[in-house]
Amino acid sequence: MPASALALVLLAGLIHASWNIAAKKAGGDARFAAFTGFILMVFWAPLGLWLGWQQIPQWGAIEWAFIGISGVLHLVYYLTLLRGYRKADLTVVYPLARGSGPLLSSLFAILLLGEAVSALGAFGIAGVVAGVFLIAGGPALLRVAHDPAQRQRVYTGLRYGVLTGVFIAGYTVVDGYAVKFLLMSPILIDYFGNFVRLGFVVPSVLRDRPAAARLWRQQWKYALFVGIVSPVSYVMVLYAMQVAPLSHVAPAREVSMLFAALIGGQLLGEGDRMQRFLGAALIAAGVMALALG
């Protein structure tokens, strides 16, 4: 993986972990998705419209189809993630989502896009997966606490984490194909895909405007941060995909686990820090192996 792509992925990981912690603290639903989508639309309009003015006239039906598919996949991913955060712990949902998604997307890239993975790259993927497993709870996940409520909460986190990962794999492959083979702008894929997402979530705001107004007063700071910052991390990843194999970029994104373990554990007051640090170390080793491979 080129050094420029690795630098983009590392910075994107820090940003991604930060906005996920904000989304967890917000505890939002589809209306929070509408808030963040509206902020994204307004804040990034100058850049999105300027690039769109140059490139959209060259788009055909295929490009617009990819915008639609990408928008829907991102929407379902985001709503699933938010629901998981409302019902379970971030340190279960987030690691499993980030771990299962790249694992699947790398498999798709190798099988469907014909990308090759070296022995060192395979070791890197294994290190990432093992690190994610430890951060998510390690062996304790296999023998969840005897407390029925805690057991149910962990199992709920497992389900939502893996389901979120499936959609991460889906949009990673779709968007990766769009930027590598259709040569679409990463910024435009995310910006115009946001209009697709808004089309589905705005009705949830309009159905009960007083309730939405109350939620806005509670969540606007988190929504502002997520709406402005979240596109930056993903666009960086898409640019990295233009110069590096998808099967390397996707697992390398798991460096966000390093930042989630260091930042999220402190801010959210969640335990097992030594185990999380060990998991983060494995992820860091896996990222280095991917970079060298």
mmCIF file of C-alpha atoms in Angstrom:
data_model
loop_
_atom_site.group_PDB
_atom_site.id
_atom_site.type_symbol
_atom_site.label_atom_id
_atom_site.label_comp_id
_atom_site.label_asym_id
_atom_site.label_seq_id
_atom_site.Cartn_x
_atom_site.Cartn_y
_atom_site.Cartn_z
ATOM 1 C CA MET A 1 0.000 0.000 0.000
ATOM 2 C CA PRO A 2 1.474 3.423 -0.928
ATOM 3 C CA ALA A 3 2.426 5.700 1.965
ATOM 4 C CA SER A 4 -0.089 8.318 0.811
ATOM 5 C CA ALA A 5 -2.947 5.814 0.969
ATOM 6 C CA LEU A 6 -1.826 4.607 4.406
ATOM 7 C CA ALA A 7 -1.714 8.196 5.700
ATOM 8 C CA LEU A 8 -5.245 8.809 4.440
ATOM 9 C CA VAL A 9 -6.525 5.638 6.095
ATOM 10 C CA LEU A 10 -4.847 6.456 9.437
ATOM 11 C CA LEU A 11 -6.319 9.963 9.573
ATOM 12 C CA ALA A 12 -9.692 8.648 8.424
ATOM 13 C CA GLY A 13 -9.602 6.116 11.277
ATOM 14 C CA LEU A 14 -9.184 8.842 13.886
ATOM 15 C CA ILE A 15 -12.023 10.885 12.407
ATOM 16 C CA HIS A 16 -14.280 7.845 12.049
ATOM 17 C CA ALA A 17 -13.849 6.762 15.671
ATOM 18 C CA SER A 18 -14.559 10.321 16.827
ATOM 19 C CA TRP A 19 -17.849 10.726 15.008
ATOM 20 C CA ASN A 20 -19.026 7.257 16.045
ATOM 21 C CA ILE A 21 -18.474 8.165 19.688
ATOM 22 C CA ALA A 22 -20.535 11.328 19.107
ATOM 23 C CA ALA A 23 -23.314 9.280 17.468
ATOM 24 C CA LYS A 24 -23.313 6.875 20.407
ATOM 25 C CA LYS A 25 -23.609 9.734 22.898
ATOM 26 C CA ALA A 26 -26.477 11.248 20.880
ATOM 27 C CA GLY A 27 -28.535 8.027 21.057
ATOM 28 C CA GLY A 28 -30.386 9.036 17.901
ATOM 29 C CA ASP A 29 -32.648 7.282 15.415
ATOM 30 C CA ALA A 30 -33.827 8.041 11.862
ATOM 31 C CA ARG A 31 -34.472 11.647 12.875
ATOM 32 C CA PHE A 32 -30.849 12.006 13.945
ATOM 33 C CA ALA A 33 -29.890 10.607 10.526
ATOM 34 C CA ALA A 34 -32.056 13.343 8.968
ATOM 35 C CA PHE A 35 -30.379 16.029 11.102
ATOM 36 C CA THR A 36 -26.882 14.903 10.114
ATOM 37 C CA GLY A 37 -27.887 14.522 6.465
ATOM 38 C CA PHE A 38 -29.295 18.040 6.334
ATOM 39 C CA ILE A 39 -26.157 19.501 7.918
ATOM 40 C CA LEU A 40 -23.993 17.558 5.463
ATOM 41 C CA MET A 41 -26.077 18.845 2.548
ATOM 42 C CA VAL A 42 -25.752 22.504 3.604
ATOM 43 C CA PHE A 43 -22.166 22.563 4.864
ATOM 44 C CA TRP A 44 -20.654 20.688 1.929
ATOM 45 C CA ALA A 45 -22.865 22.316 -0.755
ATOM 46 C CA PRO A 46 -20.172 24.655 -2.168
ATOM 47 C CA LEU A 47 -17.731 21.816 -2.806
ATOM 48 C CA GLY A 48 -20.377 19.306 -3.898
ATOM 49 C CA LEU A 49 -22.097 21.672 -6.324
ATOM 50 C CA TRP A 50 -18.806 22.972 -7.729
ATOM 51 C CA LEU A 51 -17.551 19.465 -8.510
ATOM 52 C CA GLY A 52 -20.997 18.416 -9.689
ATOM 53 C CA TRP A 53 -21.132 21.281 -12.158
ATOM 54 C CA GLN A 54 -17.962 19.945 -13.757
ATOM 55 C CA GLN A 55 -18.591 16.203 -13.671
ATOM 56 C CA ILE A 56 -22.311 15.427 -13.546
ATOM 57 C CA PRO A 57 -22.904 16.316 -17.233
ATOM 58 C CA GLN A 58 -20.604 13.383 -18.053
ATOM 59 C CA TRP A 59 -22.607 10.895 -15.995
ATOM 60 C CA GLY A 60 -24.934 8.354 -17.533
ATOM 61 C CA ALA A 61 -27.455 5.861 -16.220
ATOM 62 C CA ILE A 62 -24.753 3.619 -14.727
ATOM 63 C CA GLU A 63 -23.255 6.398 -12.614
ATOM 64 C CA TRP A 64 -26.668 7.476 -11.307
ATOM 65 C CA ALA A 65 -27.529 3.852 -10.550
ATOM 66 C CA PHE A 66 -24.392 3.578 -8.425
ATOM 67 C CA ILE A 67 -25.344 6.794 -6.600
ATOM 68 C CA GLY A 68 -28.743 5.280 -5.789
ATOM 69 C CA ILE A 69 -27.389 1.910 -4.680
ATOM 70 C CA SER A 70 -24.654 3.538 -2.606
ATOM 71 C CA GLY A 71 -27.134 5.907 -0.955
ATOM 72 C CA VAL A 72 -29.475 3.101 0.057
ATOM 73 C CA LEU A 73 -26.668 0.911 1.414
ATOM 74 C CA HIS A 74 -25.236 3.798 3.433
ATOM 75 C CA LEU A 75 -28.674 4.629 4.802
ATOM 76 C CA VAL A 76 -29.427 1.090 5.986
ATOM 77 C CA TYR A 77 -25.919 0.842 7.445
ATOM 78 C CA TYR A 78 -26.323 4.121 9.346
ATOM 79 C CA LEU A 79 -29.784 3.329 10.708
ATOM 80 C CA THR A 80 -28.652 -0.148 11.771
ATOM 81 C CA LEU A 81 -25.598 1.325 13.479
ATOM 82 C CA LEU A 82 -27.656 3.945 15.343
ATOM 83 C CA ARG A 83 -30.152 1.325 16.496
ATOM 84 C CA GLY A 84 -27.312 -0.889 17.702
ATOM 85 C CA TYR A 85 -25.873 2.022 19.686
ATOM 86 C CA ARG A 86 -29.242 2.597 21.344
ATOM 87 C CA LYS A 87 -29.603 -1.044 22.378
ATOM 88 C CA ALA A 88 -26.022 -2.155 23.132
ATOM 89 C CA ASP A 89 -22.513 -0.976 24.006
ATOM 90 C CA LEU A 90 -20.310 0.812 21.502
ATOM 91 C CA THR A 91 -17.412 -1.491 22.413
ATOM 92 C CA VAL A 92 -19.418 -4.461 21.148
ATOM 93 C CA VAL A 93 -21.268 -3.003 18.161
ATOM 94 C CA TYR A 94 -18.486 -0.864 16.733
ATOM 95 C CA PRO A 95 -15.660 -3.432 16.722
ATOM 96 C CA LEU A 96 -17.847 -6.164 15.248
ATOM 97 C CA ALA A 97 -19.206 -3.805 12.606
ATOM 98 C CA ARG A 98 -15.749 -2.572 11.676
ATOM 99 C CA GLY A 99 -14.279 -6.092 11.773
ATOM 100 C CA SER A 100 -16.866 -8.089 9.861
ATOM 101 C CA GLY A 101 -17.375 -5.435 7.163
ATOM 102 C CA PRO A 102 -13.781 -5.216 5.895
ATOM 103 C CA LEU A 103 -13.350 -8.973 6.186
ATOM 104 C CA LEU A 104 -16.315 -9.496 3.870
ATOM 105 C CA SER A 105 -15.375 -6.656 1.521
ATOM 106 C CA SER A 106 -11.823 -8.008 1.199
ATOM 107 C CA LEU A 107 -13.236 -11.438 0.397
ATOM 108 C CA PHE A 108 -15.510 -9.922 -2.258
ATOM 109 C CA ALA A 109 -12.610 -7.936 -3.723
ATOM 110 C CA ILE A 110 -10.453 -11.045 -3.971
ATOM 111 C CA LEU A 111 -13.200 -13.275 -5.393
ATOM 112 C CA LEU A 112 -15.139 -10.823 -7.567
ATOM 113 C CA LEU A 113 -12.655 -8.091 -8.529
ATOM 114 C CA GLY A 114 -9.703 -10.428 -9.025
ATOM 115 C CA GLU A 115 -7.436 -8.710 -6.468
ATOM 116 C CA ALA A 116 -4.574 -10.765 -5.036
ATOM 117 C CA VAL A 117 -3.486 -10.859 -1.400
ATOM 118 C CA SER A 118 0.055 -11.769 -0.326
ATOM 119 C CA ALA A 119 0.953 -13.956 2.639
ATOM 120 C CA LEU A 120 1.886 -10.820 4.597
ATOM 121 C CA GLY A 121 -1.423 -9.223 3.630
ATOM 122 C CA ALA A 122 -3.279 -12.314 4.809
ATOM 123 C CA PHE A 123 -1.389 -12.117 8.119
ATOM 124 C CA GLY A 124 -2.443 -8.485 8.373
ATOM 125 C CA ILE A 125 -6.090 -9.349 7.848
ATOM 126 C CA ALA A 126 -5.819 -12.070 10.517
ATOM 127 C CA GLY A 127 -4.227 -9.616 12.942
ATOM 128 C CA VAL A 128 -6.997 -7.095 12.367
ATOM 129 C CA VAL A 129 -9.707 -9.684 12.922
ATOM 130 C CA ALA A 130 -8.048 -11.029 16.098
ATOM 131 C CA GLY A 131 -7.638 -7.517 17.468
ATOM 132 C CA VAL A 132 -11.258 -6.646 16.779
ATOM 133 C CA PHE A 133 -12.305 -9.847 18.569
ATOM 134 C CA LEU A 134 -10.355 -8.871 21.690
ATOM 135 C CA ILE A 135 -11.677 -5.317 21.711
ATOM 136 C CA ALA A 136 -15.218 -6.617 21.388
ATOM 137 C CA GLY A 137 -14.784 -8.749 24.522
ATOM 138 C CA GLY A 138 -12.517 -11.644 23.572
ATOM 139 C CA PRO A 139 -13.263 -15.041 25.137
ATOM 140 C CA ALA A 140 -15.912 -13.419 27.316
ATOM 141 C CA LEU A 141 -18.103 -13.152 24.223
ATOM 142 C CA LEU A 142 -18.263 -16.951 24.177
ATOM 143 C CA ARG A 143 -19.279 -17.207 27.820
ATOM 144 C CA VAL A 144 -21.334 -14.087 28.374
ATOM 145 C CA ALA A 145 -22.131 -13.061 31.946
ATOM 146 C CA HIS A 146 -24.744 -15.029 33.833
ATOM 147 C CA ASP A 147 -26.884 -11.901 34.172
ATOM 148 C CA PRO A 148 -29.736 -12.434 31.648
ATOM 149 C CA ALA A 149 -30.090 -8.704 30.958
ATOM 150 C CA GLN A 150 -26.362 -8.314 30.285
ATOM 151 C CA ARG A 151 -26.333 -11.471 28.170
ATOM 152 C CA GLN A 152 -29.206 -10.166 26.069
ATOM 153 C CA ARG A 153 -27.492 -6.802 25.680
ATOM 154 C CA VAL A 154 -24.267 -8.411 24.460
ATOM 155 C CA TYR A 155 -26.107 -10.735 22.065
ATOM 156 C CA THR A 156 -28.045 -7.750 20.729
ATOM 157 C CA GLY A 157 -24.745 -5.955 20.167
ATOM 158 C CA LEU A 158 -23.384 -8.985 18.333
ATOM 159 C CA ARG A 159 -26.374 -9.110 16.001
ATOM 160 C CA TYR A 160 -26.342 -5.413 15.201
ATOM 161 C CA GLY A 161 -22.566 -5.331 14.870
ATOM 162 C CA VAL A 162 -22.428 -8.144 12.322
ATOM 163 C CA LEU A 163 -25.482 -6.847 10.434
ATOM 164 C CA THR A 164 -23.886 -3.410 10.228
ATOM 165 C CA GLY A 165 -20.719 -5.056 8.957
ATOM 166 C CA VAL A 166 -22.632 -6.698 6.110
ATOM 167 C CA PHE A 167 -23.810 -3.299 4.898
ATOM 168 C CA ILE A 168 -20.317 -1.855 5.340
ATOM 169 C CA ALA A 169 -19.023 -4.604 3.054
ATOM 170 C CA GLY A 170 -21.792 -3.815 0.560
ATOM 171 C CA TYR A 171 -21.173 -0.096 0.255
ATOM 172 C CA THR A 172 -17.387 -0.533 0.354
ATOM 173 C CA VAL A 173 -17.473 -2.791 -2.708
ATOM 174 C CA VAL A 174 -20.027 -0.632 -4.554
ATOM 175 C CA ASP A 175 -18.208 2.637 -3.877
ATOM 176 C CA GLY A 176 -14.805 1.066 -4.468
ATOM 177 C CA TYR A 177 -15.928 -0.111 -7.909
ATOM 178 C CA ALA A 178 -17.330 3.348 -8.677
ATOM 179 C CA VAL A 179 -14.099 5.200 -7.902
ATOM 180 C CA LYS A 180 -11.688 2.620 -9.356
ATOM 181 C CA PHE A 181 -13.489 1.530 -12.528
ATOM 182 C CA LEU A 182 -16.093 4.220 -13.272
ATOM 183 C CA LEU A 183 -13.665 6.955 -12.143
ATOM 184 C CA MET A 184 -16.386 8.746 -10.215
ATOM 185 C CA SER A 185 -15.441 11.469 -7.747
ATOM 186 C CA PRO A 186 -15.363 10.145 -4.146
ATOM 187 C CA ILE A 187 -16.748 13.470 -2.940
ATOM 188 C CA LEU A 188 -19.699 13.355 -5.338
ATOM 189 C CA ILE A 189 -20.542 9.754 -4.479
ATOM 190 C CA ASP A 190 -20.912 10.697 -0.833
ATOM 191 C CA TYR A 191 -22.546 14.092 -1.381
ATOM 192 C CA PHE A 192 -25.211 13.043 -3.864
ATOM 193 C CA GLY A 193 -25.763 9.737 -2.099
ATOM 194 C CA ASN A 194 -26.766 11.888 0.869
ATOM 195 C CA PHE A 195 -29.785 13.170 -1.091
ATOM 196 C CA VAL A 196 -30.918 9.568 -1.506
ATOM 197 C CA ARG A 197 -30.610 9.048 2.245
ATOM 198 C CA LEU A 198 -32.506 12.247 3.023
ATOM 199 C CA GLY A 199 -35.376 11.172 0.808
ATOM 200 C CA PHE A 200 -36.008 8.232 3.123
ATOM 201 C CA VAL A 201 -35.469 9.846 6.544
ATOM 202 C CA VAL A 202 -37.006 13.314 6.181
ATOM 203 C CA PRO A 203 -40.567 11.889 6.510
ATOM 204 C CA SER A 204 -39.641 10.663 10.014
ATOM 205 C CA VAL A 205 -39.072 14.308 10.979
ATOM 206 C CA LEU A 206 -42.208 15.644 9.317
ATOM 207 C CA ARG A 207 -44.533 13.064 10.921
ATOM 208 C CA ASP A 208 -44.107 14.621 14.371
ATOM 209 C CA ARG A 209 -42.465 18.029 14.138
ATOM 210 C CA PRO A 210 -42.760 18.951 17.854
ATOM 211 C CA ALA A 211 -40.989 15.723 18.847
ATOM 212 C CA ALA A 212 -38.349 16.298 16.175
ATOM 213 C CA ALA A 213 -37.817 19.836 17.477
ATOM 214 C CA ARG A 214 -37.257 18.503 20.994
ATOM 215 C CA LEU A 215 -34.748 15.971 19.706
ATOM 216 C CA TRP A 216 -32.973 18.653 17.701
ATOM 217 C CA ARG A 217 -32.485 20.773 20.827
ATOM 218 C CA GLN A 218 -30.960 17.739 22.572
ATOM 219 C CA GLN A 219 -28.840 16.418 19.702
ATOM 220 C CA TRP A 220 -27.871 19.363 17.508
ATOM 221 C CA LYS A 221 -24.273 19.528 18.768
ATOM 222 C CA TYR A 222 -23.705 15.845 17.997
ATOM 223 C CA ALA A 223 -25.522 16.151 14.673
ATOM 224 C CA LEU A 224 -23.404 19.152 13.698
ATOM 225 C CA PHE A 225 -20.188 17.269 14.446
ATOM 226 C CA VAL A 226 -21.259 14.077 12.661
ATOM 227 C CA GLY A 227 -22.713 15.906 9.639
ATOM 228 C CA ILE A 228 -19.565 17.945 9.072
ATOM 229 C CA VAL A 229 -16.889 15.413 9.983
ATOM 230 C CA SER A 230 -18.214 12.009 8.897
ATOM 231 C CA PRO A 231 -17.955 12.646 5.123
ATOM 232 C CA VAL A 232 -14.287 13.581 5.512
ATOM 233 C CA SER A 233 -13.252 10.187 6.851
ATOM 234 C CA TYR A 234 -15.047 8.189 4.175
ATOM 235 C CA VAL A 235 -13.947 10.392 1.266
ATOM 236 C CA MET A 236 -10.353 9.899 2.443
ATOM 237 C CA VAL A 237 -10.890 6.145 2.301
ATOM 238 C CA LEU A 238 -12.339 6.368 -1.214
ATOM 239 C CA TYR A 239 -9.333 8.362 -2.385
ATOM 240 C CA ALA A 240 -7.080 5.705 -0.842
ATOM 241 C CA MET A 241 -8.993 3.081 -2.837
ATOM 242 C CA GLN A 242 -8.013 4.857 -6.047
ATOM 243 C CA VAL A 243 -4.306 4.179 -5.454
ATOM 244 C CA ALA A 244 -4.326 0.977 -3.371
ATOM 245 C CA PRO A 245 -6.122 -2.399 -3.574
ATOM 246 C CA LEU A 246 -9.536 -2.540 -1.941
ATOM 247 C CA SER A 247 -8.548 -5.761 -0.156
ATOM 248 C CA HIS A 248 -5.793 -3.780 1.634
ATOM 249 C CA VAL A 249 -7.618 -0.504 2.254
ATOM 250 C CA ALA A 250 -10.755 -2.066 3.729
ATOM 251 C CA PRO A 251 -9.028 -3.975 6.560
ATOM 252 C CA ALA A 252 -6.578 -1.117 7.179
ATOM 253 C CA ARG A 253 -9.563 1.065 8.081
ATOM 254 C CA GLU A 254 -9.711 -0.936 11.308
ATOM 255 C CA VAL A 255 -7.018 1.315 12.726
ATOM 256 C CA SER A 256 -10.077 3.254 13.927
ATOM 257 C CA MET A 257 -10.306 0.532 16.590
ATOM 258 C CA LEU A 258 -7.044 1.812 18.025
ATOM 259 C CA PHE A 259 -8.543 5.254 18.481
ATOM 260 C CA ALA A 260 -11.880 3.899 19.694
ATOM 261 C CA ALA A 261 -10.079 1.864 22.374
ATOM 262 C CA LEU A 262 -8.024 4.833 23.545
ATOM 263 C CA ILE A 263 -10.673 7.566 23.262
ATOM 264 C CA GLY A 264 -14.000 5.780 23.536
ATOM 265 C CA GLY A 265 -13.072 3.690 26.555
ATOM 266 C CA GLN A 266 -12.074 6.835 28.431
ATOM 267 C CA LEU A 267 -15.066 8.990 27.432
ATOM 268 C CA LEU A 268 -17.686 6.272 27.849
ATOM 269 C CA GLY A 269 -16.184 4.768 31.001
ATOM 270 C CA GLU A 270 -16.114 1.214 29.651
ATOM 271 C CA GLY A 271 -13.790 -1.356 31.227
ATOM 272 C CA ASP A 272 -11.359 -4.105 30.088
ATOM 273 C CA ARG A 273 -8.854 -1.500 28.962
ATOM 274 C CA MET A 274 -5.815 -3.810 28.939
ATOM 275 C CA GLN A 275 -7.634 -6.274 26.703
ATOM 276 C CA ARG A 276 -8.655 -3.441 24.406
ATOM 277 C CA PHE A 277 -5.090 -2.179 24.250
ATOM 278 C CA LEU A 278 -3.886 -5.666 23.296
ATOM 279 C CA GLY A 279 -6.541 -5.780 20.600
ATOM 280 C CA ALA A 280 -5.481 -2.357 19.387
ATOM 281 C CA ALA A 281 -1.864 -3.535 19.210
ATOM 282 C CA LEU A 282 -2.893 -6.498 17.068
ATOM 283 C CA ILE A 283 -4.805 -4.171 14.777
ATOM 284 C CA ALA A 284 -1.800 -1.854 14.502
ATOM 285 C CA ALA A 285 0.397 -4.847 13.591
ATOM 286 C CA GLY A 286 -2.168 -5.952 11.046
ATOM 287 C CA VAL A 287 -2.242 -2.491 9.470
ATOM 288 C CA MET A 288 1.555 -2.480 9.206
ATOM 289 C CA ALA A 289 1.470 -5.895 7.545
ATOM 290 C CA LEU A 290 -1.123 -4.665 5.062
ATOM 291 C CA ALA A 291 0.930 -1.562 4.328
ATOM 292 C CA LEU A 292 4.055 -3.643 3.685
ATOM 293 C CA GLY A 293 2.107 -6.264 1.746
#
